[in-house]
mmCIF file of C-alpha atoms in Angstrom:
data_model
loop_
_atom_site.group_PDB
_atom_site.id
_atom_site.type_symbol
_atom_site.label_atom_id
_atom_site.label_comp_id
_atom_site.label_asym_id
_atom_site.label_seq_id
_atom_site.Cartn_x
_atom_site.Cartn_y
_atom_site.Cartn_z
ATOM 1 C CA MET U 235 76.877 54.130 70.638
ATOM 2 C CA ARG U 236 77.160 53.092 74.699
ATOM 3 C CA ASN U 237 74.963 49.986 73.908
ATOM 4 C CA SER U 238 77.603 48.636 71.139
ATOM 5 C CA ILE U 239 80.502 49.823 73.441
ATOM 6 C CA LYS U 240 78.802 47.252 76.041
ATOM 7 C CA PHE U 241 78.213 44.998 73.504
ATOM 8 C CA LEU U 242 81.785 44.321 72.532
ATOM 9 C CA LEU U 243 83.314 44.368 75.756
ATOM 10 C CA LEU U 244 80.557 41.745 76.955
ATOM 11 C CA LEU U 245 81.359 39.311 73.554
ATOM 12 C CA PRO U 246 84.398 37.958 74.344
ATOM 13 C CA LEU U 247 83.147 37.073 77.888
ATOM 14 C CA PHE U 248 79.852 35.253 76.108
ATOM 15 C CA ILE U 249 81.892 33.385 73.737
ATOM 16 C CA THR U 250 84.450 32.250 76.499
ATOM 17 C CA THR U 251 81.662 31.078 78.736
ATOM 18 C CA LEU U 252 79.670 29.568 75.779
ATOM 19 C CA GLN U 253 83.071 27.115 75.225
ATOM 20 C CA ALA U 254 83.499 26.697 78.472
ATOM 21 C CA ASP U 255 83.906 22.643 79.011
ATOM 22 C CA HIS U 256 81.992 21.565 81.978
ATOM 23 C CA VAL U 257 80.281 18.570 83.593
ATOM 24 C CA ARG U 258 77.204 17.771 82.283
ATOM 25 C CA TRP U 259 75.100 17.223 85.575
ATOM 26 C CA LEU U 260 71.651 15.442 85.967
ATOM 27 C CA ASN U 261 69.756 15.991 89.172
ATOM 28 C CA ASP U 262 67.188 13.057 89.543
ATOM 29 C CA PHE U 263 68.992 9.973 90.530
ATOM 30 C CA ASP U 264 66.817 7.295 88.666
ATOM 31 C CA LYS U 265 67.131 8.712 85.378
ATOM 32 C CA ALA U 266 70.644 8.847 85.609
ATOM 33 C CA HIS U 267 71.096 4.935 86.803
ATOM 34 C CA HIS U 268 68.586 4.177 84.086
ATOM 35 C CA GLN U 269 70.973 6.436 81.604
ATOM 36 C CA ALA U 270 74.246 4.524 82.982
ATOM 37 C CA ILE U 271 72.734 1.312 82.485
ATOM 38 C CA LYS U 272 71.390 1.896 78.653
ATOM 39 C CA GLN U 273 74.681 3.706 77.904
ATOM 40 C CA ASN U 274 77.379 1.584 79.974
ATOM 41 C CA LYS U 275 78.647 4.358 81.821
ATOM 42 C CA LYS U 276 79.189 4.354 85.908
ATOM 43 C CA LEU U 277 77.363 7.049 88.300
ATOM 44 C CA MET U 278 79.453 10.142 89.551
ATOM 45 C CA VAL U 279 77.081 11.011 91.960
ATOM 46 C CA LEU U 280 78.226 14.706 93.787
ATOM 47 C CA LEU U 281 76.259 15.608 97.072
ATOM 48 C CA ILE U 282 76.282 19.311 98.536
ATOM 49 C CA LYS U 283 74.105 21.434 100.257
ATOM 50 C CA LYS U 284 72.757 24.573 99.472
ATOM 51 C CA GLU U 285 74.152 26.684 102.495
ATOM 52 C CA CYS U 286 77.808 24.953 101.967
ATOM 53 C CA LYS U 287 80.092 27.928 99.945
ATOM 54 C CA GLY U 288 83.092 25.115 98.951
ATOM 55 C CA CYS U 289 80.710 23.060 97.623
ATOM 56 C CA ILE U 290 80.270 25.794 94.783
ATOM 57 C CA GLU U 291 83.767 27.028 94.630
ATOM 58 C CA THR U 292 84.623 23.107 94.221
ATOM 59 C CA ILE U 293 81.565 22.895 91.282
ATOM 60 C CA LYS U 294 84.039 26.315 89.636
ATOM 61 C CA THR U 295 86.935 25.089 89.666
ATOM 62 C CA THR U 296 87.277 21.122 89.563
ATOM 63 C CA PHE U 297 84.155 20.369 87.258
ATOM 64 C CA ILE U 298 84.670 23.132 84.652
ATOM 65 C CA ASN U 299 87.390 23.694 82.214
ATOM 66 C CA GLN U 300 89.541 20.991 83.285
ATOM 67 C CA PRO U 301 91.666 18.951 80.884
ATOM 68 C CA TYR U 302 89.826 15.800 82.379
ATOM 69 C CA ILE U 303 86.395 17.139 81.634
ATOM 70 C CA GLU U 304 86.267 15.252 78.416
ATOM 71 C CA LYS U 305 86.743 11.259 79.626
ATOM 72 C CA ILE U 306 84.104 12.103 82.886
ATOM 73 C CA ASN U 307 81.553 13.197 80.523
ATOM 74 C CA ARG U 308 82.496 10.284 77.961
ATOM 75 C CA GLU U 309 82.761 7.448 81.027
ATOM 76 C CA TYR U 310 80.287 8.823 83.590
ATOM 77 C CA ILE U 311 76.739 9.928 84.250
ATOM 78 C CA ALA U 312 77.117 12.651 86.313
ATOM 79 C CA VAL U 313 74.651 13.036 88.819
ATOM 80 C CA LEU U 314 74.361 16.596 91.094
ATOM 81 C CA ILE U 315 72.162 15.920 94.458
ATOM 82 C CA THR U 316 71.817 18.801 96.890
ATOM 83 C CA LYS U 317 71.032 17.242 100.263
ATOM 84 C CA ASP U 318 66.980 17.169 101.373
ATOM 85 C CA GLN U 319 66.158 17.964 97.565
ATOM 86 C CA ARG U 320 62.504 16.147 96.763
ATOM 87 C CA SER U 321 63.370 13.974 94.104
ATOM 88 C CA SER U 322 64.878 10.632 95.725
ATOM 89 C CA TYR U 323 68.106 8.822 95.547
ATOM 90 C CA PRO U 324 69.586 6.044 97.861
ATOM 91 C CA ILE U 325 70.577 7.645 100.594
ATOM 92 C CA GLU U 326 71.560 5.117 102.655
ATOM 93 C CA MET U 327 73.929 3.929 100.251
ATOM 94 C CA LEU U 328 75.365 8.081 99.651
ATOM 95 C CA TYR U 329 75.417 8.793 103.291
ATOM 96 C CA THR U 330 77.683 11.523 104.602
ATOM 97 C CA LEU U 331 77.770 14.389 107.135
ATOM 98 C CA GLN U 332 81.085 15.999 105.013
ATOM 99 C CA TYR U 333 80.019 17.995 101.575
ATOM 100 C CA PRO U 334 80.991 17.976 99.178
ATOM 101 C CA SER U 335 81.264 14.169 98.874
ATOM 102 C CA LEU U 336 81.935 12.835 95.556
ATOM 103 C CA PHE U 337 80.762 8.588 94.922
ATOM 104 C CA PHE U 338 82.147 6.370 91.987
ATOM 105 C CA LEU U 339 79.579 3.854 91.249
ATOM 106 C CA ASP U 340 79.115 1.464 88.402
ATOM 107 C CA ASN U 341 75.632 0.875 86.719
ATOM 108 C CA ARG U 342 74.544 -1.790 89.343
ATOM 109 C CA GLU U 343 74.998 1.044 91.957
ATOM 110 C CA LEU U 344 78.042 -0.801 93.478
ATOM 111 C CA PHE U 345 81.209 1.533 94.870
ATOM 112 C CA VAL U 346 83.570 1.589 92.377
ATOM 113 C CA CYS U 347 85.922 3.243 95.029
ATOM 114 C CA LYS U 348 85.980 5.006 98.079
ATOM 115 C CA PRO U 349 84.652 8.305 98.220
ATOM 116 C CA ILE U 350 86.096 11.997 97.900
ATOM 117 C CA ARG U 351 84.687 14.112 100.719
ATOM 118 C CA GLY U 352 85.618 17.588 102.018
ATOM 119 C CA GLU U 353 87.457 19.526 99.492
ATOM 120 C CA ILE U 354 87.552 18.023 96.280
ATOM 121 C CA THR U 355 90.657 20.214 93.673
ATOM 122 C CA PRO U 356 91.301 19.027 90.215
ATOM 123 C CA ASN U 357 94.496 16.953 90.600
ATOM 124 C CA GLU U 358 92.818 14.693 93.371
ATOM 125 C CA LEU U 359 89.762 14.292 91.229
ATOM 126 C CA ASN U 360 92.300 13.419 87.700
ATOM 127 C CA SER U 361 93.989 10.869 90.392
ATOM 128 C CA TYR U 362 90.653 9.365 91.583
ATOM 129 C CA LEU U 363 89.613 9.047 87.586
ATOM 130 C CA GLU U 364 93.136 7.279 86.427
ATOM 131 C CA GLU U 365 92.471 4.723 90.074
ATOM 132 C CA CYS U 366 88.792 4.257 89.319
ATOM 133 C CA LYS U 367 88.228 2.149 86.454
#
């Protein structure tokens, strides 16, 4: 009886989580770049570091359940890079001292617009998505 009550209480939470609209992240820059070329999409690269609490909050608030998520998934290949990760990425091109940092590149790895560095809010990202076409 107790387990069935727990299940009934947790079921809506589980269903809501499944329905959450979120960015589909890749963590391998080279694979993402190949997909961007193949699908004729741009790259959106988010650089974070492990011990950055603000980075996790940014992912939770800015990249989940926002009205622009569908547009990101449709027009960009999203790449989530953690500082000092094993797989390679163009560190010289995507160099930053501020985390998180969000870069917008075309599929030839050229900047579409300037990066967003530091806190990334939903309003700021939405504006960037309109400007960086």
